[in-house]
JSON list of C-alpha atoms and ligand atoms in Angstrom, two decimals:
[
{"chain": "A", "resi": 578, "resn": "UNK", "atom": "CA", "xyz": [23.05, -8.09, -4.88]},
{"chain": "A", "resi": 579, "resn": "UNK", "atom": "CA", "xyz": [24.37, -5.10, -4.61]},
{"chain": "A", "resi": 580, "resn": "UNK", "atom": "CA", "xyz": [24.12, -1.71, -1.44]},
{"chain": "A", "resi": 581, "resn": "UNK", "atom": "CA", "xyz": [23.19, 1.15, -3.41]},
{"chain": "A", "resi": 582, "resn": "UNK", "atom": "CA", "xyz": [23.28, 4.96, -1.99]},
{"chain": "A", "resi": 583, "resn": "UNK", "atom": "CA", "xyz": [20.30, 6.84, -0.35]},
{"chain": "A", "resi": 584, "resn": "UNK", "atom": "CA", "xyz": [18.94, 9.04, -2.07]},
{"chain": "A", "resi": 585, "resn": "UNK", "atom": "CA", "xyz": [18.50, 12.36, 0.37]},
{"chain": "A", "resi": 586, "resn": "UNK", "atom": "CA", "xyz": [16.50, 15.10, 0.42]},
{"chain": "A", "resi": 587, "resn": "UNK", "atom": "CA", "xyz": [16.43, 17.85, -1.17]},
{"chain": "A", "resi": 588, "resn": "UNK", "atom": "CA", "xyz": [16.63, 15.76, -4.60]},
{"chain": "A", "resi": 589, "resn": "UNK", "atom": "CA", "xyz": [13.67, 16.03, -6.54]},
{"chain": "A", "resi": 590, "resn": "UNK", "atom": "CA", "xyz": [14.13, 12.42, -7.29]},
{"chain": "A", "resi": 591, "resn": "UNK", "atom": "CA", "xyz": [11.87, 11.96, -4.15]},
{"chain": "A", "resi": 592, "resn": "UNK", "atom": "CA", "xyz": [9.33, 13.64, -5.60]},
{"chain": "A", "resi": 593, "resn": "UNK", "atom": "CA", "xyz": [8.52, 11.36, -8.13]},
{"chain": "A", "resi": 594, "resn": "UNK", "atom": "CA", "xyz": [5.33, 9.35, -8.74]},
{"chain": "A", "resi": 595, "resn": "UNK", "atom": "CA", "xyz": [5.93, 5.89, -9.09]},
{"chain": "A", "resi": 596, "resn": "UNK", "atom": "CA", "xyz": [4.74, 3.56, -11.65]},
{"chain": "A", "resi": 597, "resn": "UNK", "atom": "CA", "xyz": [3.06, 0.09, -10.70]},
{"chain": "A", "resi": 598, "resn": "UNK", "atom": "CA", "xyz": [5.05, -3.18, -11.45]},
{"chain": "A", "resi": 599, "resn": "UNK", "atom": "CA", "xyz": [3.36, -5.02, -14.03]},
{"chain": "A", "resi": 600, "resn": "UNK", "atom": "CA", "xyz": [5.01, -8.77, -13.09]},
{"chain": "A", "resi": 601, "resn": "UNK", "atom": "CA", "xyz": [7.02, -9.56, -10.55]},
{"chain": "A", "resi": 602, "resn": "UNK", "atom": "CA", "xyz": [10.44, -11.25, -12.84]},
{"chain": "A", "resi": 603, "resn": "UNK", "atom": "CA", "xyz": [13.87, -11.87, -11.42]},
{"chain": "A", "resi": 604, "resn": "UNK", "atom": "CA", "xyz": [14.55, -8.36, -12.70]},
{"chain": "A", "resi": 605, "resn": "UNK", "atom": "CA", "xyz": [12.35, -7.19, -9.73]},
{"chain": "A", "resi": 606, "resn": "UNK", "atom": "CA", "xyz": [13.73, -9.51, -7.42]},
{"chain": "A", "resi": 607, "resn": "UNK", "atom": "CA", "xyz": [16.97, -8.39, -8.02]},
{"chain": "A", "resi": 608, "resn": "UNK", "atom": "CA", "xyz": [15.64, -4.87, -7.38]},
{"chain": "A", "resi": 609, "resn": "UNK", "atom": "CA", "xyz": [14.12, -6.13, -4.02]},
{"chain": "A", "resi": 610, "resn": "UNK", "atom": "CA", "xyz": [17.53, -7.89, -3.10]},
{"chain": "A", "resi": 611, "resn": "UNK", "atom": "CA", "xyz": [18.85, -4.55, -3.90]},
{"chain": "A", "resi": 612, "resn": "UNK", "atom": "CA", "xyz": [17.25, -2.67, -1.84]},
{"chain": "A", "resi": 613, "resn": "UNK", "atom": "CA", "xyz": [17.41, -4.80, 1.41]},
{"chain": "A", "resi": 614, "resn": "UNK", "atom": "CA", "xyz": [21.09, -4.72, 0.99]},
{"chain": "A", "resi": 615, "resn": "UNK", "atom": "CA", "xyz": [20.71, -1.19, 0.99]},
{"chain": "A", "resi": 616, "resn": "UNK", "atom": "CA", "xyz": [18.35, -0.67, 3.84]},
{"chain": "A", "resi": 617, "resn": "UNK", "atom": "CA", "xyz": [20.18, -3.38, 6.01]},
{"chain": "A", "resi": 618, "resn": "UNK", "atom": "CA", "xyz": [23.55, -1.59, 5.56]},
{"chain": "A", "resi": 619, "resn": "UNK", "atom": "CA", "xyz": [21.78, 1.89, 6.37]},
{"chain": "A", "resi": 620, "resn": "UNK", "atom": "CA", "xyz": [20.34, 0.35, 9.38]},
{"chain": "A", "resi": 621, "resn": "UNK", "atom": "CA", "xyz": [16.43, 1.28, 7.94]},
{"chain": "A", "resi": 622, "resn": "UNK", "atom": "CA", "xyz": [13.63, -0.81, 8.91]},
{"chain": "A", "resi": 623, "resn": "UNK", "atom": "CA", "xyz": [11.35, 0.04, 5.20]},
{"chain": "A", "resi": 624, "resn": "UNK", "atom": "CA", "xyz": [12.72, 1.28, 2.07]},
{"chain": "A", "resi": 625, "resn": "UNK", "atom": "CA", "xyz": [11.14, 2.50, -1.09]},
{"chain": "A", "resi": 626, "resn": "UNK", "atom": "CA", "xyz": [12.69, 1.71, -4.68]},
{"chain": "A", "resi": 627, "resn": "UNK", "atom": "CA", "xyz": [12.47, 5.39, -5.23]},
{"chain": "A", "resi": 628, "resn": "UNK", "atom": "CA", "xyz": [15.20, 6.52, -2.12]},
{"chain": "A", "resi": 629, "resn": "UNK", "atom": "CA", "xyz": [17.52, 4.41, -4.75]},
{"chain": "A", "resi": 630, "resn": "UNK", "atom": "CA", "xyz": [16.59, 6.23, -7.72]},
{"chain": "A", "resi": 631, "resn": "UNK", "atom": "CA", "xyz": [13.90, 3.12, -9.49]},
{"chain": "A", "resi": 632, "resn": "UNK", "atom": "CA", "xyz": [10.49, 4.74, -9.70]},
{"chain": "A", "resi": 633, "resn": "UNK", "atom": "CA", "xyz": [8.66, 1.54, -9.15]},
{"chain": "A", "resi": 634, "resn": "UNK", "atom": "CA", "xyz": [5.89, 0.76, -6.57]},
{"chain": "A", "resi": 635, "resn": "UNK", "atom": "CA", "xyz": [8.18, -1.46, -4.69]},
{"chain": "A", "resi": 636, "resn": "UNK", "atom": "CA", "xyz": [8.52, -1.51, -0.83]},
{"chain": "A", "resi": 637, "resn": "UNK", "atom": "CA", "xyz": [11.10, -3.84, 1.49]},
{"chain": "A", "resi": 638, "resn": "UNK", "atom": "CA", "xyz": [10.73, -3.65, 5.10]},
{"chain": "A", "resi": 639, "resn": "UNK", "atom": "CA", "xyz": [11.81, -5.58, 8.20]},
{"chain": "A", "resi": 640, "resn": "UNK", "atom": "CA", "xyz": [10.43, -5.30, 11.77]},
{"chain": "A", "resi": 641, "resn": "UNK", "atom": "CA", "xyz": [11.83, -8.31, 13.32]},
{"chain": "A", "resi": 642, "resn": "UNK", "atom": "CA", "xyz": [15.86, -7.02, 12.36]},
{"chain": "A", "resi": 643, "resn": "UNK", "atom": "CA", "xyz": [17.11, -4.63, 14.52]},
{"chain": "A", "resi": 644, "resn": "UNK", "atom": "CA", "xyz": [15.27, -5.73, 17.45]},
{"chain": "A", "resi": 645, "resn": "UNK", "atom": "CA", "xyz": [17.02, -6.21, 20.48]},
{"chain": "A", "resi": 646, "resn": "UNK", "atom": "CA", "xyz": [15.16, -9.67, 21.37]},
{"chain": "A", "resi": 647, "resn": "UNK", "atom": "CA", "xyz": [15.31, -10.71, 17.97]},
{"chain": "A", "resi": 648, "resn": "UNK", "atom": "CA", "xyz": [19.00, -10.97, 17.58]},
{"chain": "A", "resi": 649, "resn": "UNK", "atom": "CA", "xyz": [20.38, -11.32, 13.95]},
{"chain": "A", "resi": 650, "resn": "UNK", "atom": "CA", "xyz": [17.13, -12.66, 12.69]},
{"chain": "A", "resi": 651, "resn": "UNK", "atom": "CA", "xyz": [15.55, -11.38, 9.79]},
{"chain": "A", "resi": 652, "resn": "UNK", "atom": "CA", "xyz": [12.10, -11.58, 8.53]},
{"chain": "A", "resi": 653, "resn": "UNK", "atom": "CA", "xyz": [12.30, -9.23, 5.09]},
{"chain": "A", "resi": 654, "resn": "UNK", "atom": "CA", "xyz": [9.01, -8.21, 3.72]},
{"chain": "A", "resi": 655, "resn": "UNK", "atom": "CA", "xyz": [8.15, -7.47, 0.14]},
{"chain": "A", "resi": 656, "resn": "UNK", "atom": "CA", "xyz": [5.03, -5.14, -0.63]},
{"chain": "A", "resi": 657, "resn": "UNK", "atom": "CA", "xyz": [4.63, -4.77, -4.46]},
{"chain": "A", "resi": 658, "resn": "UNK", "atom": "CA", "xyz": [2.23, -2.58, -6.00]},
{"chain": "A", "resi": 659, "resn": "UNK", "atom": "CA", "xyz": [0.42, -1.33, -2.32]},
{"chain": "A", "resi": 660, "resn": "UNK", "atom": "CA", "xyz": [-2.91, -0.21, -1.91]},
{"chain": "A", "resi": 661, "resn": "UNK", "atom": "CA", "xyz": [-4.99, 0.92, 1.39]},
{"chain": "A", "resi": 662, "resn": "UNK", "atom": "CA", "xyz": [-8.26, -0.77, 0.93]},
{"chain": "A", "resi": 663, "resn": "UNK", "atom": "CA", "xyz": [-9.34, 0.99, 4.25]},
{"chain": "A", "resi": 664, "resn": "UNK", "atom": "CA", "xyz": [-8.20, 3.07, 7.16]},
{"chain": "A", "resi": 665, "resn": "UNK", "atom": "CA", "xyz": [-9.24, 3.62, 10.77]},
{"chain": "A", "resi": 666, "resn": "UNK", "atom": "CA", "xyz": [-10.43, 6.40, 12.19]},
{"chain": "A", "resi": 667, "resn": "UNK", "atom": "CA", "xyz": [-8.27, 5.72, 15.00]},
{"chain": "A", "resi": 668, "resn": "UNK", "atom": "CA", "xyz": [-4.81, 7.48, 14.58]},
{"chain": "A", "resi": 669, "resn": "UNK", "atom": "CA", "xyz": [-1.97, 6.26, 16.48]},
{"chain": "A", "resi": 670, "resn": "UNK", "atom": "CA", "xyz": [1.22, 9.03, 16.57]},
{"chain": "A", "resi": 671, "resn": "UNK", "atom": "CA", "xyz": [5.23, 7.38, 16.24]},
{"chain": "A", "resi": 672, "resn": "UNK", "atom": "CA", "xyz": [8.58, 9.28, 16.22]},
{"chain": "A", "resi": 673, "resn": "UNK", "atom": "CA", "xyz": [9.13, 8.47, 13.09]},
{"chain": "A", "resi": 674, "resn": "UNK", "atom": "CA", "xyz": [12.43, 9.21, 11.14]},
{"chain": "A", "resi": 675, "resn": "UNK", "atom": "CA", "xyz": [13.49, 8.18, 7.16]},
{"chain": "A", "resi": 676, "resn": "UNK", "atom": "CA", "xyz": [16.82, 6.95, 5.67]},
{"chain": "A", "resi": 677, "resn": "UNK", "atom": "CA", "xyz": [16.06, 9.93, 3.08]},
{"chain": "A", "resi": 678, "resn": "UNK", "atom": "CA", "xyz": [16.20, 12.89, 5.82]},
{"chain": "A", "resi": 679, "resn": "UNK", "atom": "CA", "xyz": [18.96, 10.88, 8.07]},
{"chain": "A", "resi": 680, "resn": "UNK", "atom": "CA", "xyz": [18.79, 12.29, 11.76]},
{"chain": "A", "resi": 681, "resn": "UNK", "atom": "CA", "xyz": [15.51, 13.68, 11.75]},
{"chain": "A", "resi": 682, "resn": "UNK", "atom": "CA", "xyz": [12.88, 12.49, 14.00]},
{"chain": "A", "resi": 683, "resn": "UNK", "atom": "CA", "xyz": [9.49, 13.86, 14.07]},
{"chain": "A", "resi": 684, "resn": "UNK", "atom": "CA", "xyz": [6.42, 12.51, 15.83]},
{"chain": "A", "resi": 685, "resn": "UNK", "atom": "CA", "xyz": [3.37, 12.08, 12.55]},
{"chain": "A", "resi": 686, "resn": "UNK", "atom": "CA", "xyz": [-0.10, 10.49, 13.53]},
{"chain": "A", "resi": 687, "resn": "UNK", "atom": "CA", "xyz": [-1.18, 8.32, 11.03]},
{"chain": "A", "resi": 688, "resn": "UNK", "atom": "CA", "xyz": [-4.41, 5.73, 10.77]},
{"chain": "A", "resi": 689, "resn": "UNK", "atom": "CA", "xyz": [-3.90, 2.98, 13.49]},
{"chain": "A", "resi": 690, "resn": "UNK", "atom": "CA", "xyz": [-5.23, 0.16, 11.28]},
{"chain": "A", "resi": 691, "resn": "UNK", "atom": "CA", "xyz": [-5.45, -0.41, 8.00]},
{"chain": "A", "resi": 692, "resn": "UNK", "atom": "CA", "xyz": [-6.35, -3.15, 5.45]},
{"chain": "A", "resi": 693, "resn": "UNK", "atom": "CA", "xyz": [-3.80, -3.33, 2.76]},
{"chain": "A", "resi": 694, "resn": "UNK", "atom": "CA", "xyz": [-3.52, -5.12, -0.39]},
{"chain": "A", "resi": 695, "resn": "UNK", "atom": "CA", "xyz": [-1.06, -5.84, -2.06]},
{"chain": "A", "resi": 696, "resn": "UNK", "atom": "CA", "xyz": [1.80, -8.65, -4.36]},
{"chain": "A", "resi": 697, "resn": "UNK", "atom": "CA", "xyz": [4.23, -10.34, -2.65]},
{"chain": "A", "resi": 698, "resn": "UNK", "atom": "CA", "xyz": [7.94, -11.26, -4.00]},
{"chain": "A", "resi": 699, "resn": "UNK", "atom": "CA", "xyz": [5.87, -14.52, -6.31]},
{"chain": "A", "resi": 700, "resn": "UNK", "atom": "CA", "xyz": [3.53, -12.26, -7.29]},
{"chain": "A", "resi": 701, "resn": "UNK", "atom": "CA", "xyz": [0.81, -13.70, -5.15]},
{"chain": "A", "resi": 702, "resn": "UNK", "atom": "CA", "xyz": [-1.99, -11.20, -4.13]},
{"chain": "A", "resi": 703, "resn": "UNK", "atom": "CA", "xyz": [-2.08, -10.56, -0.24]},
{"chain": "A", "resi": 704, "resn": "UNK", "atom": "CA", "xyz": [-4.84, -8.63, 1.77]},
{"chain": "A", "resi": 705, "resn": "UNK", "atom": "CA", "xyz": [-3.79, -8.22, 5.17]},
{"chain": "A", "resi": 706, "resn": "UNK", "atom": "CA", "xyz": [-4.83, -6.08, 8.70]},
{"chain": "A", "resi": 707, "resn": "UNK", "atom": "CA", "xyz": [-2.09, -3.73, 9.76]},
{"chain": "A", "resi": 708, "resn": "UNK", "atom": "CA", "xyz": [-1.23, -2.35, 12.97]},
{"chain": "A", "resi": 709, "resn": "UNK", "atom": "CA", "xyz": [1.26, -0.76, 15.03]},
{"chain": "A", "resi": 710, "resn": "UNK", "atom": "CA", "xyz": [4.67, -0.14, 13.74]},
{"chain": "A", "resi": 711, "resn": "UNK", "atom": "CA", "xyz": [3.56, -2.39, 11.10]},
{"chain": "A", "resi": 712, "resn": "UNK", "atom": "CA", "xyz": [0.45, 0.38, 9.44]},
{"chain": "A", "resi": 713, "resn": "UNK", "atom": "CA", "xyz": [2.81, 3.12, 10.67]},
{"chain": "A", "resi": 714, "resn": "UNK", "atom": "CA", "xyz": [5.92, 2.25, 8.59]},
{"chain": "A", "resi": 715, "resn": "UNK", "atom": "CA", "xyz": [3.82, 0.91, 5.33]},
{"chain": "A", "resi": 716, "resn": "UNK", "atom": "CA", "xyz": [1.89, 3.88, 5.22]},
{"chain": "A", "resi": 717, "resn": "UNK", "atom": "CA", "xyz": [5.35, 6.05, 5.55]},
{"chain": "A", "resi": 718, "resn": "UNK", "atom": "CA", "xyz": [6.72, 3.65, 2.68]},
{"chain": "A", "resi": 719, "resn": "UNK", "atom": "CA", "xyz": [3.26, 3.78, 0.54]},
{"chain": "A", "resi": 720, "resn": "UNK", "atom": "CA", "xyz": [4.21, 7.98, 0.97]},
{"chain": "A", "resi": 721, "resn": "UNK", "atom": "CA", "xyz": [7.17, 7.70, -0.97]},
{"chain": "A", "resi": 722, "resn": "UNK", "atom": "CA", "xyz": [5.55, 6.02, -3.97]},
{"chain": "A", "resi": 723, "resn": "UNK", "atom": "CA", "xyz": [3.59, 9.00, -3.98]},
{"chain": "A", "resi": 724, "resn": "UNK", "atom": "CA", "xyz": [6.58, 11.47, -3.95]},
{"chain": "A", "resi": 725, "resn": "UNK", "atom": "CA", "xyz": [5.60, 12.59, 0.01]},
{"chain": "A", "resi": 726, "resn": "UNK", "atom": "CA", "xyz": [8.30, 12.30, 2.78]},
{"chain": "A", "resi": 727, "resn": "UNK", "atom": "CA", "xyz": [7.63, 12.54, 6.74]},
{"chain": "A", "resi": 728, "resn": "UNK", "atom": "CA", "xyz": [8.47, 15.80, 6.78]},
{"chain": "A", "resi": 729, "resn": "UNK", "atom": "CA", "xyz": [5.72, 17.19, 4.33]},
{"chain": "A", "resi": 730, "resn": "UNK", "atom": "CA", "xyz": [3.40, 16.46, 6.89]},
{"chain": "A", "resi": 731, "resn": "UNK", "atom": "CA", "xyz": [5.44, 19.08, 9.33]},
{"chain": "A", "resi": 732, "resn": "UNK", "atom": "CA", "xyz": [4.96, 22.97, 9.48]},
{"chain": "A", "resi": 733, "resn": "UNK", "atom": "CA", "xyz": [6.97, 24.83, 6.57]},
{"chain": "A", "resi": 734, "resn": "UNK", "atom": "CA", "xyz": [9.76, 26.15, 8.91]},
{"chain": "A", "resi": 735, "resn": "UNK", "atom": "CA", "xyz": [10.31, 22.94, 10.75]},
{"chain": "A", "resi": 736, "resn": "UNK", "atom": "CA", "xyz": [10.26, 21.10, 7.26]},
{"chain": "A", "resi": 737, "resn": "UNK", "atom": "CA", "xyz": [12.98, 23.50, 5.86]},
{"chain": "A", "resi": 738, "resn": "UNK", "atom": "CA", "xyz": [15.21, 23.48, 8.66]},
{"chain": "A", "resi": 739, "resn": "UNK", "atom": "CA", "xyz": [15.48, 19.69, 8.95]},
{"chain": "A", "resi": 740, "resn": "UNK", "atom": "CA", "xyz": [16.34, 19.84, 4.64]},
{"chain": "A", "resi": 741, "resn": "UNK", "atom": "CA", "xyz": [18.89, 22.37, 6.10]},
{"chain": "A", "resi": 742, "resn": "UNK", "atom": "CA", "xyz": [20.24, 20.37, 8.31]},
{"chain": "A", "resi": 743, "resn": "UNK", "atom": "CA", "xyz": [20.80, 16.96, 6.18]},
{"chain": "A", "resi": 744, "resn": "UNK", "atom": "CA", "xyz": [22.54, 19.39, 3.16]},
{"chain": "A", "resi": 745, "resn": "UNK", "atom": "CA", "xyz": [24.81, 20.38, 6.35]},
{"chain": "A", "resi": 746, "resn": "UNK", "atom": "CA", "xyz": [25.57, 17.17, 7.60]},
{"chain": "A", "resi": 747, "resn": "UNK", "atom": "CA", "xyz": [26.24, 15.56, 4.43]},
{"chain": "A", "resi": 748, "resn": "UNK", "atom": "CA", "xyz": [28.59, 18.64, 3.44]},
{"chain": "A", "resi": 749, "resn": "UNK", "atom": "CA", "xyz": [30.23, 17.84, 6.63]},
{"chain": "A", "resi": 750, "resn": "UNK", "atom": "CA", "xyz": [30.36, 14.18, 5.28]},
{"chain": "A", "resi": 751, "resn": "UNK", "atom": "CA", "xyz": [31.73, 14.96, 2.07]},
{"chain": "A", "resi": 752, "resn": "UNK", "atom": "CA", "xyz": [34.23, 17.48, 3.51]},
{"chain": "A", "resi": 753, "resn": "UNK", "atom": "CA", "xyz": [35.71, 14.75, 6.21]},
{"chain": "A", "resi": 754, "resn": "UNK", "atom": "CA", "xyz": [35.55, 11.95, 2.93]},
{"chain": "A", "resi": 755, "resn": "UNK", "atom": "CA", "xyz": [38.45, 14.12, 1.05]},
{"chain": "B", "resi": 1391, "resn": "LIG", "atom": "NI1", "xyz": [11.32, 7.02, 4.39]}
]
């Protein structure tokens, strides 16, 4: 296990497609283990194999970590190859924010429900009803197999100044790291 770096926009990296996982080995459980590490130490909630540089259709996320009531339990959650079977009408909006554009927070309405299949870490088929921050952060996830970021979904001038202002802040970053 291993915390690997974030992969931030403006790389094109993020623009990949990503390919579908054709068995879930050790190989991609390592990957998963990976990337929890990662998002854990970045203080994320979902992360995408892509934001570390693996174009696979992987996904980890965790809802219950982080929350105040919830302490230091965890409840990881693997979503391999993802697909929205359906989607509500219903949108529901969230502030929502992405460890790929770090300190930008934008309010996107997505679908409020959906019914999503996809392979858990055995490899076992799921089909579940999503909801809440649950559909919200999936469907932001299930984006960045798909090469799209939060901020796509903003006008052109807000999306280029927040791209702006991560290349500043991680200057900054790098500058103070010398
Ligand atoms: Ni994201």
């Amino acid at each position: 296990m291993a915390i690997k770096p974030i992969i931030t926009v403006p790389d094109p990296i993020l623009k990949q497609i990503s390919k579908p996982v054709a068995e879930v080995t050790d190989e991609i459980r390592a990957l998963m283990a990976d990337m929890l590490d990662s998002m854990y130490a970045a203080k994320g909630i979902g992360l995408a194999a892509i934001q570390i540089g693996v174009p696979l259709r992987v996904i980890v996320m965790d809802l219950v970590w982080g929350k105040e009531e919830s302490g230091d339990a965890r409840g990881p959650k693997f979503y391999i190859n993802p697909e929205i079977l359906e989607k509500s009408e219903e949108t529901a909006p969230y502030e929502e924010g992405c460890l790929s554009v770090p300190e930008i927070y934008e309010e996107i309405s997505r679908p409020a429900h959906i019914k999503l299949k996809y392979m858990n870490q055995d490899g076992q088929e799921i089909i579940e009803e999503c909801d809440e921050l649950q559909a919200t952060c999936i469907q932001h996830e299930m984006d960045h197999l798909n090469g799209v970021l939060f901020i796509d979904y903003l006008s052109r001038l807000k999306r280029e100044r927040a791209v702006s202002r991560v290349k500043k802040n991680k200057r900054l970053a790098d500058e103070h790291a010398l």
